[in-house]
Amino acid sequence: MRTFLILIALTQLVSASDGNAPKVRPSDSDSQDIRQQPAKTLNDHFPFKVPQDTSVWNSRSNLLRRRVLVATGLWPMPEKTPLNAVVHGKTERNGFSVEKVYFESLPGHYVTGLLFRPTGGVKGKRPGVLCPHGHGGRMQSHSESEIASQIQQGAEHFSESGRTPKIARCVQLARMGCVSFIFDMLGYEDSIQISYQVAHRHQNARPEETTAPDQDWIFFSPEADLRCQSIMGLQTWNAIRALDFLESLPDVDKDRLAVTGGSGGGTQSILLGAIDDRVKVSFPNGMVSTSMQGGCYCENCNLLRIDTGNVELAALFAPRPQAMTAADDWTRDMMKDGYPELQWLYAMLGDQEDVYCRPMLHFKHNYNYVTRATMYQWMNQHLKLGLEIPVIEQDFERLTETESSVWNDAHPAPTEIGIAHERAVCRWLDEQSRSLLEQTSPKDEASFKDYQKWFGQAWEIIFDQGLPKNTQWTNVGSSSTATLQLDRALIRCPDRGTEIPMLVARNHQDQKGYIVWTTAEGKDAAFEKEGKPNSRLQALIDSNLTVVIPDLFRQGEWSSDASNVNVPRLVDDKRSYSAFTYGYNRSLPAERCSDLLTVIVATKKQIEKEGKKLPLELFGDEQTAAWSVPAAAIAGSVIDRANLVTNGFRYGTVSDFRSPNFVPGSVKYGDIPSLLALRSPNATTIIGESQKPAVVISAYNAMGSAHQLQFADLPKWHTDTNIGGNSKN
């Protein structure tokens, strides 16, 4: 099939859509598509379904680890710049010492914390235990009345040390012979460069002056979201660098590293254990749950929990030893929903005894004395400390403010703080990504494979869709005239639970091929009044092409209200942060890309079923580049040629996460040109690019397929059309 047939269709002038495409579903029939349900929220149910064998789990776990890395902005890892660690201000107590620490996780950004070591004669190197503290801060302290109540409940044992329970676990671990390091979450204690109000309780929009167009962006902005930059990502990076610091200490055994945190620190422990295999033992408490997944801004980022949840993310630690507790909070159902599945997985991968959840439903959300005791036994066993059982936590004299404050006159606090520092961090992260793009720009077949690894595999996470393996084509009716055969069909993807209404139009001549045509309005865009094909559709039919026209997600038959066609499905949450929607749900372009791929695969199977050797092409009409371009890249050789009207559209021009074309992470991984490059070496016609993207040309040259790439101008009538869908909704 020749490209000029598509260009003929493009040149046809058509009137505005009348929304009169023939209906596929009967008027009394409801869609069976799972996406008719409301958008998923962090408070929904996140079950863990254990695969049937290790090979399936290995594939799934590799994909999930990549999801964590992409979502947190760490695919690939930024450069590990010098820590320039400073340890000072040693204080000694009975059985332990504590020192103040600060280091740079990236240039100019400081991580602060306290380092606890055992005193006395300890032979050899000691295990290292990283302790992300969770919300409340490392120095969070119970009042006198609170500690009295805790003791009465049996939640704490000592009125002195129990007042600072997060410090208590570090002290006891040191007394057990471990080196423990508790580091500050952003905005807590000595971590002052990004405020608590920004990092954890950002409410509504940021002040206008923080997003001035002539300055770098900040966190919780569209620019940051489009680059996978988040507070959760920065804290995950800080945790990785904290582990770097801990294992660099001369008295720490690199082969015996552990992590334990509670609540928000439990979330950090889950993520660190998922992506860093240096951690050998884990105790993520208070957040391994199939219920609420983490309510703070710092526990959410785009792309992270789509079709997964904290139990499955914790499962990525398997088969390494891991334990937790269930309390009277969102973890209360773990003993029957979550823990049995973890036991099953551990039994399949190694030893069921290497995972443990202790029911403590008589306590509210906690990391109290009883929970800590459970953790001590776990660390004693799996870090091979050789201590007598049970390990009993002892009282200690609390640290004073002077003893626990990292910054002082000799070690002054950093002066680059607030919005200026945010911008500097975001800029550095962006420079890391752009440097990667430059390094991996395809020059030959080998470098193109590297490009596919870092960029292609990231796009797989962003659009969360490969080629579907299982599609079903159901004909539901047809009509015929002397010049037109029109079939109605429903295409289903059982694995996704999706259902797509579709029309198939052809004449009665011998057909030259099939073309899947996606439009901004769905099949309505191809028909005039009374269901008559418009001039563009008629041009394709007259060219003896079988034209497949679907209603993708929210188009056409999806809604009786045409105004909803380009309105994404958003979480009803007053907090203005994209991740509360797109951390759990696919973007509108991702859903439409998925539907389009389902239609492409189903059509290909239909062609093969009919025993015909006809080419299959894709026609991505105006205002569809946001989903037609990634679909073309993913489909690869399944479609013989992709004809894509881009008209210079870029995801990077989207200025609001409520936009129909908002795609988290898209700018970080090269935007539309990167996707077009990943289409190489397959035949592609790109229409409406005023400047030919260099990376696309390089990719086709690298694969020796320059002849498969064509560029074409838009028809003259098209040049004044506003294309791209960047308006706010």
XYZ file of C-alpha atoms in Angstrom:
729
model
C 0.000 0.000 0.000
C 1.319 3.432 -0.856
C 1.387 6.432 1.437
C -0.336 8.699 -1.060
C -3.649 6.953 -0.283
C -3.443 8.310 3.253
C -2.485 11.758 2.033
C -5.479 11.722 -0.284
C -7.717 11.165 2.730
C -5.988 13.963 4.625
C -6.621 16.460 1.876
C -10.369 15.962 1.969
C -12.178 18.933 3.514
C -14.838 17.827 5.973
C -17.410 19.598 8.079
C -17.493 19.385 11.850
C -18.481 16.011 13.283
C -22.224 15.479 13.687
C -21.703 12.501 15.984
C -23.810 10.258 13.745
C -21.623 7.207 13.340
C -23.635 3.994 13.449
C -23.862 2.557 16.945
C -22.232 -0.764 17.693
C -23.886 -1.606 20.985
C -27.669 -1.943 21.116
C -29.271 1.030 22.856
C -30.220 -1.113 25.858
C -26.790 -2.709 26.180
C -24.263 -1.586 28.765
C -20.536 -1.691 28.258
C -18.755 -4.521 30.041
C -15.539 -2.500 30.183
C -13.968 -2.412 33.623
C -13.143 1.261 33.152
C -16.771 2.184 33.668
C -15.845 2.012 37.347
C -14.527 5.117 39.140
C -10.815 5.842 39.114
C -8.822 3.912 41.691
C -7.691 5.704 44.846
C -5.042 5.001 47.443
C -7.780 3.764 49.802
C -9.050 0.975 47.531
C -8.206 -2.723 47.598
C -4.806 -3.854 46.255
C -4.734 -7.670 46.339
C -1.585 -9.641 45.600
C -2.111 -12.539 43.207
C 0.807 -14.947 43.391
C 1.935 -16.348 40.017
C 1.763 -20.104 39.563
C 5.472 -20.673 39.026
C 8.828 -19.002 39.514
C 9.363 -18.174 35.843
C 6.182 -16.086 35.743
C 7.145 -14.376 39.000
C 10.662 -13.650 37.754
C 9.246 -11.903 34.705
C 6.679 -10.034 36.769
C 9.177 -9.001 39.445
C 11.633 -7.644 36.866
C 8.849 -5.554 35.359
C 7.785 -4.269 38.784
C 11.318 -3.298 39.763
C 11.577 -1.326 36.570
C 8.227 0.297 37.402
C 9.564 1.407 40.794
C 12.722 2.806 39.195
C 10.905 4.637 36.396
C 8.233 6.001 38.743
C 10.777 7.341 41.221
C 12.891 8.879 38.452
C 15.743 6.411 38.953
C 15.722 4.607 35.579
C 18.596 4.751 34.967
C 20.230 5.704 38.251
C 21.632 9.226 38.477
C 25.362 9.571 38.953
C 26.506 8.718 42.450
C 28.487 11.870 43.155
C 30.850 12.079 46.166
C 28.998 11.940 49.487
C 31.452 14.278 51.200
C 30.202 12.776 54.449
C 30.906 14.493 57.761
C 30.582 12.624 61.074
C 30.979 14.717 64.218
C 29.832 15.441 67.764
C 30.156 12.043 69.412
C 28.132 11.355 72.559
C 28.518 8.197 74.633
C 25.896 6.464 76.738
C 25.704 3.093 78.444
C 26.256 0.516 75.685
C 26.120 2.853 72.690
C 27.494 5.998 71.119
C 25.752 8.465 68.847
C 27.307 10.758 66.249
C 25.900 13.464 63.982
C 26.034 12.955 60.225
C 25.485 14.952 57.070
C 26.368 14.132 53.481
C 25.410 15.167 49.947
C 23.090 12.716 48.182
C 23.535 14.937 45.124
C 25.572 18.112 44.772
C 24.351 20.684 47.287
C 21.541 18.550 48.728
C 22.228 17.355 52.269
C 20.944 14.268 54.060
C 21.170 14.493 57.840
C 20.866 11.947 60.617
C 22.289 10.208 63.653
C 24.706 7.283 63.651
C 24.561 4.769 66.531
C 27.364 2.364 67.319
C 27.921 -0.228 70.053
C 30.535 0.506 72.686
C 32.806 -2.041 74.275
C 34.859 -4.750 72.647
C 33.150 -6.021 69.497
C 35.284 -8.213 67.258
C 35.122 -7.898 63.494
C 32.758 -5.860 61.383
C 29.202 -5.217 62.486
C 25.882 -5.428 60.656
C 24.503 -2.113 59.419
C 20.830 -1.250 59.879
C 19.250 1.681 58.043
C 16.328 3.241 59.923
C 14.037 5.566 57.902
C 11.994 7.080 60.701
C 8.568 7.777 59.196
C 6.297 10.717 59.836
C 6.766 12.600 63.062
C 10.534 12.895 62.735
C 13.365 10.960 64.327
C 13.061 12.969 67.558
C 9.276 12.603 67.822
C 8.488 12.565 71.525
C 5.498 11.443 73.574
C 4.241 13.827 76.224
C 4.115 12.689 79.851
C 0.432 11.834 79.568
C 0.960 10.015 76.271
C 3.790 7.855 77.585
C 1.780 7.050 80.693
C -1.089 5.885 78.491
C 1.289 3.873 76.297
C 2.754 2.120 79.321
C -0.698 1.371 80.684
C -1.676 -0.222 77.355
C 1.505 -2.282 77.281
C 2.690 -0.455 74.181
C 5.779 0.968 75.922
C 7.786 -0.182 78.903
C 10.001 2.718 79.998
C 8.844 6.245 80.768
C 12.242 7.718 79.814
C 13.431 5.990 76.627
C 9.884 5.225 75.526
C 9.317 8.950 75.062
C 11.395 8.838 71.841
C 10.466 5.452 70.319
C 12.254 6.016 66.989
C 15.532 6.681 68.731
C 14.858 3.716 71.023
C 15.132 1.186 68.204
C 18.436 2.680 67.031
C 19.847 2.554 70.550
C 18.824 -1.049 71.092
C 20.170 -2.148 67.701
C 23.515 -0.585 68.629
C 23.472 -2.359 71.994
C 22.840 -5.589 70.052
C 26.068 -5.034 68.106
C 24.758 -3.263 65.006
C 25.652 0.084 63.479
C 22.332 1.856 62.953
C 21.725 5.045 61.007
C 18.508 7.044 61.226
C 18.282 9.709 58.524
C 15.849 12.580 58.212
C 12.947 12.583 55.823
C 12.647 15.825 53.881
C 11.422 18.676 56.042
C 12.045 16.964 59.389
C 14.594 17.886 62.078
C 17.838 18.978 60.353
C 16.620 18.415 56.776
C 15.740 22.057 56.178
C 16.383 22.660 52.486
C 12.877 21.546 51.455
C 10.235 22.406 54.008
C 7.834 20.034 55.719
C 4.911 21.989 54.262
C 6.179 21.344 50.741
C 7.357 17.758 51.143
C 4.498 16.227 53.111
C 1.409 18.378 53.260
C 1.457 20.419 50.061
C -2.055 21.862 49.819
C -3.648 23.204 46.636
C -1.527 25.112 44.107
C 1.924 26.509 44.828
C 2.298 30.320 44.760
C 2.315 31.720 41.229
C 5.825 33.090 41.518
C 7.208 29.565 42.020
C 6.395 28.572 38.455
C 7.654 31.611 36.552
C 8.218 30.608 32.895
C 11.753 32.006 32.820
C 12.892 29.902 35.782
C 13.409 26.220 36.513
C 10.450 24.285 37.810
C 9.719 22.916 41.270
C 8.205 19.754 42.725
C 4.457 19.163 42.315
C 4.507 21.019 38.995
C 3.608 19.635 35.539
C 7.242 20.104 34.509
C 8.386 17.889 37.390
C 5.666 15.293 36.742
C 6.601 15.079 33.064
C 10.153 14.211 34.187
C 9.232 11.729 36.967
C 10.576 14.118 39.590
C 8.879 13.780 42.973
C 9.472 14.044 46.683
C 8.996 10.285 46.884
C 11.694 9.840 44.259
C 14.093 12.181 46.023
C 13.550 10.403 49.341
C 14.147 7.039 47.648
C 17.409 8.405 46.240
C 18.335 9.705 49.698
C 17.723 6.208 51.102
C 20.004 4.662 48.471
C 22.731 7.174 49.279
C 22.193 6.606 53.022
C 22.872 2.933 52.386
C 25.979 3.978 50.429
C 27.105 5.922 53.488
C 26.373 3.089 55.900
C 28.239 0.440 53.917
C 31.205 2.797 53.431
C 31.931 2.824 57.166
C 35.028 0.791 58.037
C 33.297 -1.070 60.868
C 30.237 -2.149 58.828
C 29.872 -5.568 57.215
C 28.647 -4.934 53.636
C 27.164 -8.427 53.507
C 24.928 -7.829 56.528
C 22.872 -4.735 55.712
C 19.275 -4.374 56.845
C 16.489 -1.805 56.776
C 13.580 -1.164 59.102
C 11.140 1.712 59.197
C 7.599 2.326 60.373
C 4.668 4.028 58.648
C 6.173 6.408 56.051
C 9.525 4.830 56.927
C 7.902 1.482 56.185
C 7.050 2.771 52.712
C 10.671 3.806 52.224
C 11.814 0.383 53.447
C 9.546 -1.357 50.918
C 10.885 0.655 47.992
C 14.533 0.391 49.019
C 14.239 -3.360 49.466
C 12.563 -3.664 46.083
C 15.342 -2.006 44.090
C 18.550 -2.422 46.113
C 19.789 -5.973 46.550
C 22.429 -4.893 49.059
C 19.687 -5.046 51.710
C 19.693 -8.583 53.112
C 17.071 -8.325 55.888
C 13.987 -6.114 56.075
C 11.317 -5.171 58.603
C 8.954 -2.708 56.847
C 6.329 -2.004 59.458
C 2.901 -0.437 59.217
C 2.603 -0.143 55.423
C 2.550 -3.677 54.002
C -1.164 -3.767 53.319
C -3.768 -4.450 50.652
C -5.702 -1.441 51.962
C -4.550 2.202 52.261
C -1.267 2.570 50.378
C 0.170 5.731 51.932
C -1.709 8.977 52.388
C 1.158 11.451 52.309
C 2.480 13.278 49.267
C 5.902 11.765 49.964
C 4.450 8.250 49.653
C 2.972 8.800 46.206
C 4.386 9.347 42.749
C 3.056 8.914 39.239
C 3.089 5.425 37.672
C 4.037 3.567 40.867
C 0.993 1.483 41.864
C -0.802 0.862 38.580
C -2.101 -2.729 38.838
C 0.048 -3.368 41.889
C 0.204 -2.424 45.564
C 2.347 -2.429 48.662
C 2.091 -6.166 49.358
C 3.344 -7.058 45.886
C 6.009 -4.349 46.068
C 7.135 -5.819 49.413
C 7.170 -9.238 47.723
C 9.999 -7.988 45.502
C 12.244 -8.503 48.529
C 11.681 -12.270 48.391
C 13.330 -14.633 49.079
C 15.378 -12.473 51.477
C 14.089 -12.526 55.097
C 11.309 -9.995 55.737
C 8.927 -9.430 58.642
C 6.223 -6.976 59.713
C 3.213 -6.687 62.018
C -0.520 -6.198 61.561
C -2.196 -3.590 63.772
C -5.595 -1.970 64.222
C -5.115 0.238 61.166
C -5.053 -0.344 57.385
C -2.898 -3.448 57.996
C -5.597 -5.167 60.077
C -6.563 -7.661 57.311
C -3.011 -8.761 56.549
C -3.334 -12.101 58.336
C -5.971 -13.211 55.806
C -5.289 -10.866 52.874
C -1.640 -10.323 52.052
C 0.344 -12.434 54.492
C -0.899 -15.827 53.175
C 0.079 -14.752 49.668
C 3.542 -13.699 50.856
C 3.933 -17.080 52.574
C 2.948 -18.848 49.367
C 5.473 -16.834 47.350
C 8.274 -17.429 49.844
C 7.483 -21.159 49.897
C 7.735 -21.189 46.101
C 11.007 -19.231 46.016
C 12.797 -20.606 49.059
C 11.608 -20.893 52.649
C 8.165 -19.908 53.933
C 9.723 -19.243 57.342
C 11.655 -16.304 55.900
C 8.538 -14.141 55.885
C 6.594 -13.331 59.032
C 3.693 -11.117 60.038
C 2.807 -10.880 63.717
C -0.820 -10.004 64.511
C -1.024 -7.143 67.012
C -4.566 -5.941 66.427
C -4.914 -4.738 70.017
C -2.598 -1.828 69.139
C -3.301 1.094 66.836
C -0.824 2.148 64.131
C 2.577 1.910 65.807
C 6.217 0.963 66.017
C 6.024 0.476 69.756
C 8.000 -1.523 72.314
C 6.232 -4.795 71.433
C 6.675 -4.301 67.704
C 10.299 -3.343 68.208
C 10.814 -6.536 70.222
C 9.556 -8.532 67.250
C 12.007 -6.705 65.024
C 14.929 -7.340 67.392
C 14.326 -11.099 67.310
C 14.161 -10.987 63.502
C 17.415 -9.062 63.199
C 19.121 -11.259 65.780
C 18.197 -14.370 63.814
C 18.869 -13.214 60.267
C 21.842 -10.919 60.869
C 23.344 -13.797 62.862
C 24.009 -11.728 65.983
C 24.043 -14.788 68.235
C 22.271 -13.091 71.153
C 20.222 -14.903 73.762
C 16.493 -15.054 73.041
C 14.476 -13.024 73.731
C 16.330 -9.774 73.170
C 15.005 -7.323 75.757
C 15.097 -3.570 75.102
C 16.642 -1.598 77.961
C 16.052 1.942 79.169
C 18.417 4.807 78.332
C 18.833 8.483 79.082
C 17.242 10.521 76.325
C 19.389 12.640 74.023
C 19.331 16.372 74.567
C 18.644 18.818 71.739
C 22.328 19.740 71.644
C 23.334 16.079 71.434
C 20.877 15.345 68.607
C 21.126 18.489 66.446
C 23.354 18.017 63.403
C 23.898 21.717 62.664
C 25.835 23.964 65.035
C 28.368 26.793 64.907
C 31.160 24.492 63.798
C 28.910 22.806 61.233
C 26.511 25.478 59.970
C 23.308 24.586 58.181
C 23.174 25.035 54.390
C 21.963 28.420 53.197
C 20.458 27.280 49.885
C 16.938 26.437 50.988
C 13.344 26.693 49.815
C 12.249 27.188 46.240
C 15.734 28.035 44.989
C 16.970 24.687 46.280
C 14.035 22.799 44.784
C 14.848 24.288 41.418
C 18.491 23.325 41.753
C 17.590 19.711 42.599
C 15.112 19.437 39.724
C 17.651 20.984 37.365
C 20.348 18.499 38.391
C 18.001 15.543 37.934
C 16.984 16.831 34.517
C 20.606 17.298 33.462
C 21.259 13.680 34.393
C 18.437 12.554 32.102
C 19.462 14.776 29.206
C 23.032 13.557 29.517
C 21.745 10.007 29.110
C 19.854 10.988 25.960
C 23.009 12.421 24.480
C 25.088 9.371 25.422
C 22.648 6.819 24.043
C 21.561 8.608 20.879
C 21.500 5.783 18.314
C 24.504 5.758 15.997
C 24.627 2.087 15.051
C 22.757 -1.123 15.794
C 24.534 -1.668 19.134
C 23.813 1.841 20.431
C 20.216 1.546 19.225
C 19.826 -1.507 21.479
C 21.037 0.589 24.429
C 18.544 3.250 23.414
C 15.788 0.636 23.380
C 16.834 -0.529 26.840
C 16.767 2.797 28.623
C 14.099 4.596 26.640
C 12.002 1.781 25.197
C 11.671 -0.040 28.500
C 10.765 3.205 30.254
C 8.007 3.882 27.717
C 6.676 0.376 28.362
C 6.093 1.426 31.975
C 4.688 4.848 31.079
C 2.101 3.376 28.713
C 1.822 0.114 30.634
C 1.081 -1.857 27.515
C 2.747 -4.379 25.302
C 0.986 -6.166 22.498
C -2.020 -7.972 24.019
C -1.852 -11.750 23.780
C -5.562 -12.376 24.005
C -8.125 -10.453 21.958
C -11.678 -11.330 20.977
C -13.508 -10.041 17.891
C -17.303 -10.293 18.046
C -19.446 -9.208 15.094
C -22.695 -7.690 16.285
C -24.307 -6.609 13.008
C -23.772 -5.328 9.483
C -25.408 -3.341 6.710
C -24.767 -3.157 2.996
C -25.462 -0.874 0.033
C -24.353 -1.019 -3.541
C -21.111 0.780 -2.661
C -20.547 0.104 1.051
C -20.248 -2.837 3.413
C -20.371 -1.690 7.046
C -19.777 -4.154 9.877
C -20.189 -3.504 13.592
C -17.926 -5.308 16.060
C -16.893 -5.373 19.696
C -13.228 -6.013 20.426
C -12.410 -7.322 23.884
C -9.160 -7.787 25.765
C -9.998 -10.193 28.636
C -6.637 -9.662 30.340
C -7.422 -5.959 30.715
C -11.192 -6.258 31.036
C -11.672 -3.770 28.201
C -14.272 -3.600 25.431
C -13.978 -1.424 22.317
C -16.821 -0.678 19.856
C -15.631 -0.565 16.255
C -16.829 -0.127 12.688
C -15.329 -1.823 9.642
C -16.042 -0.091 6.308
C -15.178 -1.366 2.819
C -16.513 -1.454 -0.708
C -17.309 -4.619 -2.656
C -14.119 -4.582 -4.724
C -10.983 -6.657 -4.158
C -9.299 -5.084 -1.172
C -5.714 -3.768 -1.232
C -5.251 -3.787 2.509
C -6.534 -2.858 5.954
C -6.089 0.424 7.753
C -6.846 1.172 11.400
C -7.866 4.827 11.600
C -7.848 6.594 14.965
C -9.353 10.076 15.324
C -9.752 12.596 18.117
C -13.513 11.974 18.334
C -13.644 8.263 17.551
C -15.751 6.882 14.735
C -18.060 9.932 14.801
C -15.295 11.885 13.035
C -15.688 9.705 9.924
C -19.416 10.146 9.362
C -21.826 12.858 8.343
C -25.552 13.057 9.012
C -27.562 9.850 8.909
C -24.446 7.710 9.155
C -23.056 8.589 5.732
C -19.249 8.288 5.323
C -17.617 11.694 5.054
C -15.220 12.577 2.244
C -12.090 11.407 4.085
C -13.523 7.990 4.896
C -14.966 7.714 1.410
C -11.540 8.455 -0.115
C -10.056 5.523 1.792
C -12.934 3.224 0.866
C -12.678 4.248 -2.798
C -9.000 3.297 -2.653
C -10.156 -0.288 -1.956
C -9.013 -0.210 1.661
C -10.828 -1.896 4.520
C -11.081 0.856 7.136
C -11.271 -0.033 10.832
C -12.529 2.840 12.991
C -12.746 2.325 16.786
C -14.161 4.299 19.665
C -11.225 4.353 22.057
C -11.612 5.037 25.771
C -14.126 7.865 26.426
C -14.827 8.408 22.716
C -18.167 8.040 20.941
C -20.262 5.350 22.566
C -18.346 5.652 25.803
C -20.376 8.657 26.867
C -23.678 10.290 26.022
C -22.043 13.637 26.814
C -19.664 14.668 24.017
C -17.977 17.149 26.365
C -16.463 14.216 28.288
C -14.523 12.860 25.305
C -11.297 14.612 26.279
C -11.753 14.706 30.049
C -9.406 12.300 31.874
C -10.751 10.085 34.627
C -9.476 11.867 37.750
C -9.564 10.940 41.413
C -11.976 13.102 43.380
C -9.334 14.488 45.702
C -9.071 18.127 46.747
C -5.290 17.875 46.979
C -3.817 19.197 43.754
C -1.281 16.484 42.976
C -1.217 14.339 39.859
C 0.085 11.228 41.633
C -3.114 10.716 43.595
C -4.655 9.928 40.200
C -1.798 8.724 38.022
C -0.005 6.771 40.716
C -2.953 4.350 40.548
C -4.557 4.901 37.125
C -3.312 5.089 33.557
C -3.383 8.413 31.761
C -5.984 8.989 29.046
C -3.352 8.606 26.262
C -2.155 5.362 27.872
C -5.691 3.960 27.943
C -6.268 4.933 24.318
C -2.899 3.521 23.301
C -3.895 0.251 24.967
C -7.232 0.196 23.140
C -5.580 0.999 19.829
C -3.094 -1.844 20.251
C -5.954 -4.208 21.074
C -7.706 -3.179 17.855
C -4.483 -3.565 15.836
C -3.794 -7.080 17.146
C -7.421 -8.156 16.718
C -7.444 -6.835 13.146
C -4.198 -8.629 12.346
C -5.690 -11.887 13.613
C -8.823 -11.284 11.566
C -6.756 -10.805 8.406
C -4.907 -14.057 9.113
C -8.175 -15.813 9.911
C -9.527 -14.805 6.502
C -6.442 -16.342 4.907
C -5.454 -13.113 3.184
C -1.985 -11.666 2.838
C -3.006 -8.037 2.963
C -0.955 -5.242 4.545
C -2.142 -3.587 7.751
C -1.476 0.108 8.286
C -2.195 2.629 11.017
C -3.534 6.101 10.304
C -3.106 8.423 13.313
C -5.237 11.413 12.411
C -4.837 14.975 13.699
C -4.895 15.414 17.488
C -4.140 11.726 18.097
C -0.336 11.780 18.343
C -0.500 11.394 22.135
C -1.696 7.793 21.731
C -1.160 6.856 18.065
C 2.613 7.481 18.154
C 3.283 5.236 21.201
C 0.950 2.600 19.741
C 2.975 2.636 16.527
C 6.219 2.283 18.482
C 4.906 -0.641 20.536
C 3.198 -2.377 17.595
C 6.446 -2.497 15.634
C 6.275 -4.845 12.664
C 2.692 -5.922 13.426
C 1.638 -2.928 11.337
C 3.259 -2.641 7.916
C 3.300 1.155 7.949
C 2.377 3.832 10.482
C 1.039 7.096 9.047
C 1.151 9.609 11.882
C -0.024 13.207 11.908
C 2.084 14.765 14.655
C 1.973 18.430 13.536
C 4.754 19.163 16.022
C 2.794 17.954 19.062
C 4.898 17.384 22.188
C 3.846 16.129 25.608
C 6.145 18.790 27.046
C 3.724 21.545 26.037
C 1.029 20.179 28.353
C 0.640 22.628 31.227
C -1.825 20.857 33.544
C -2.141 17.285 34.776
C -5.864 17.572 34.052
C -5.121 17.910 30.338
C -6.268 15.029 28.122
C -2.716 14.670 26.776
C -0.882 14.641 30.111
C 1.556 11.697 30.263
C 3.817 11.459 33.357
C 7.473 10.861 32.544
C 7.100 11.606 28.840
C 9.559 14.508 28.720
C 12.219 12.651 30.706
C 12.315 9.939 28.071
C 12.541 12.104 24.979
C 8.905 12.979 24.228
C 7.346 12.235 20.821
C 10.692 12.120 18.909
C 11.896 9.301 21.176
C 8.783 7.227 20.450
C 9.150 7.846 16.724
C 12.783 6.735 16.943
C 11.730 3.530 18.706
C 9.506 2.737 15.719
C 12.718 2.038 13.733
C 13.280 0.048 11.526
C 9.599 -0.265 10.623
C 7.953 1.761 7.856
C 6.682 5.127 9.039
C 5.337 8.315 7.490
C 5.477 11.346 9.800
C 3.188 14.185 8.779
C 3.392 17.810 9.887
C 6.842 18.133 11.482
C 8.345 21.499 10.509
C 11.774 20.244 11.588
C 12.691 16.609 11.197
C 13.678 15.239 14.648
C 17.356 14.320 14.529
C 17.000 11.323 16.856
C 14.405 9.745 14.537
C 16.671 10.066 11.503
C 19.616 8.726 13.530
C 17.592 5.699 14.690
C 16.580 4.744 11.149
C 20.103 5.294 9.851
C 21.506 3.209 12.706
C 19.314 0.284 11.683
C 20.023 0.710 7.967
C 16.371 1.488 7.312
C 16.408 5.116 6.196
C 14.290 4.086 3.189
C 11.487 3.108 5.602
C 11.142 6.648 6.964
C 9.167 9.345 5.171
C 8.237 12.894 6.111
C 5.290 14.760 4.622
C 3.820 18.224 5.047
C 0.297 18.854 6.212
C -2.190 19.875 3.519
C -2.441 23.658 3.225
C -5.909 23.824 4.754
C -4.509 22.075 7.805
C -1.784 24.548 8.726
C -3.972 26.949 10.682
C -5.590 24.212 12.764
C -4.837 24.187 16.483
C -3.639 20.668 17.105
C -2.313 19.153 20.307
C -5.057 19.312 22.913
C -3.081 21.387 25.391
C -6.031 23.291 26.799
C -6.876 22.984 30.449
C -10.060 21.257 31.476
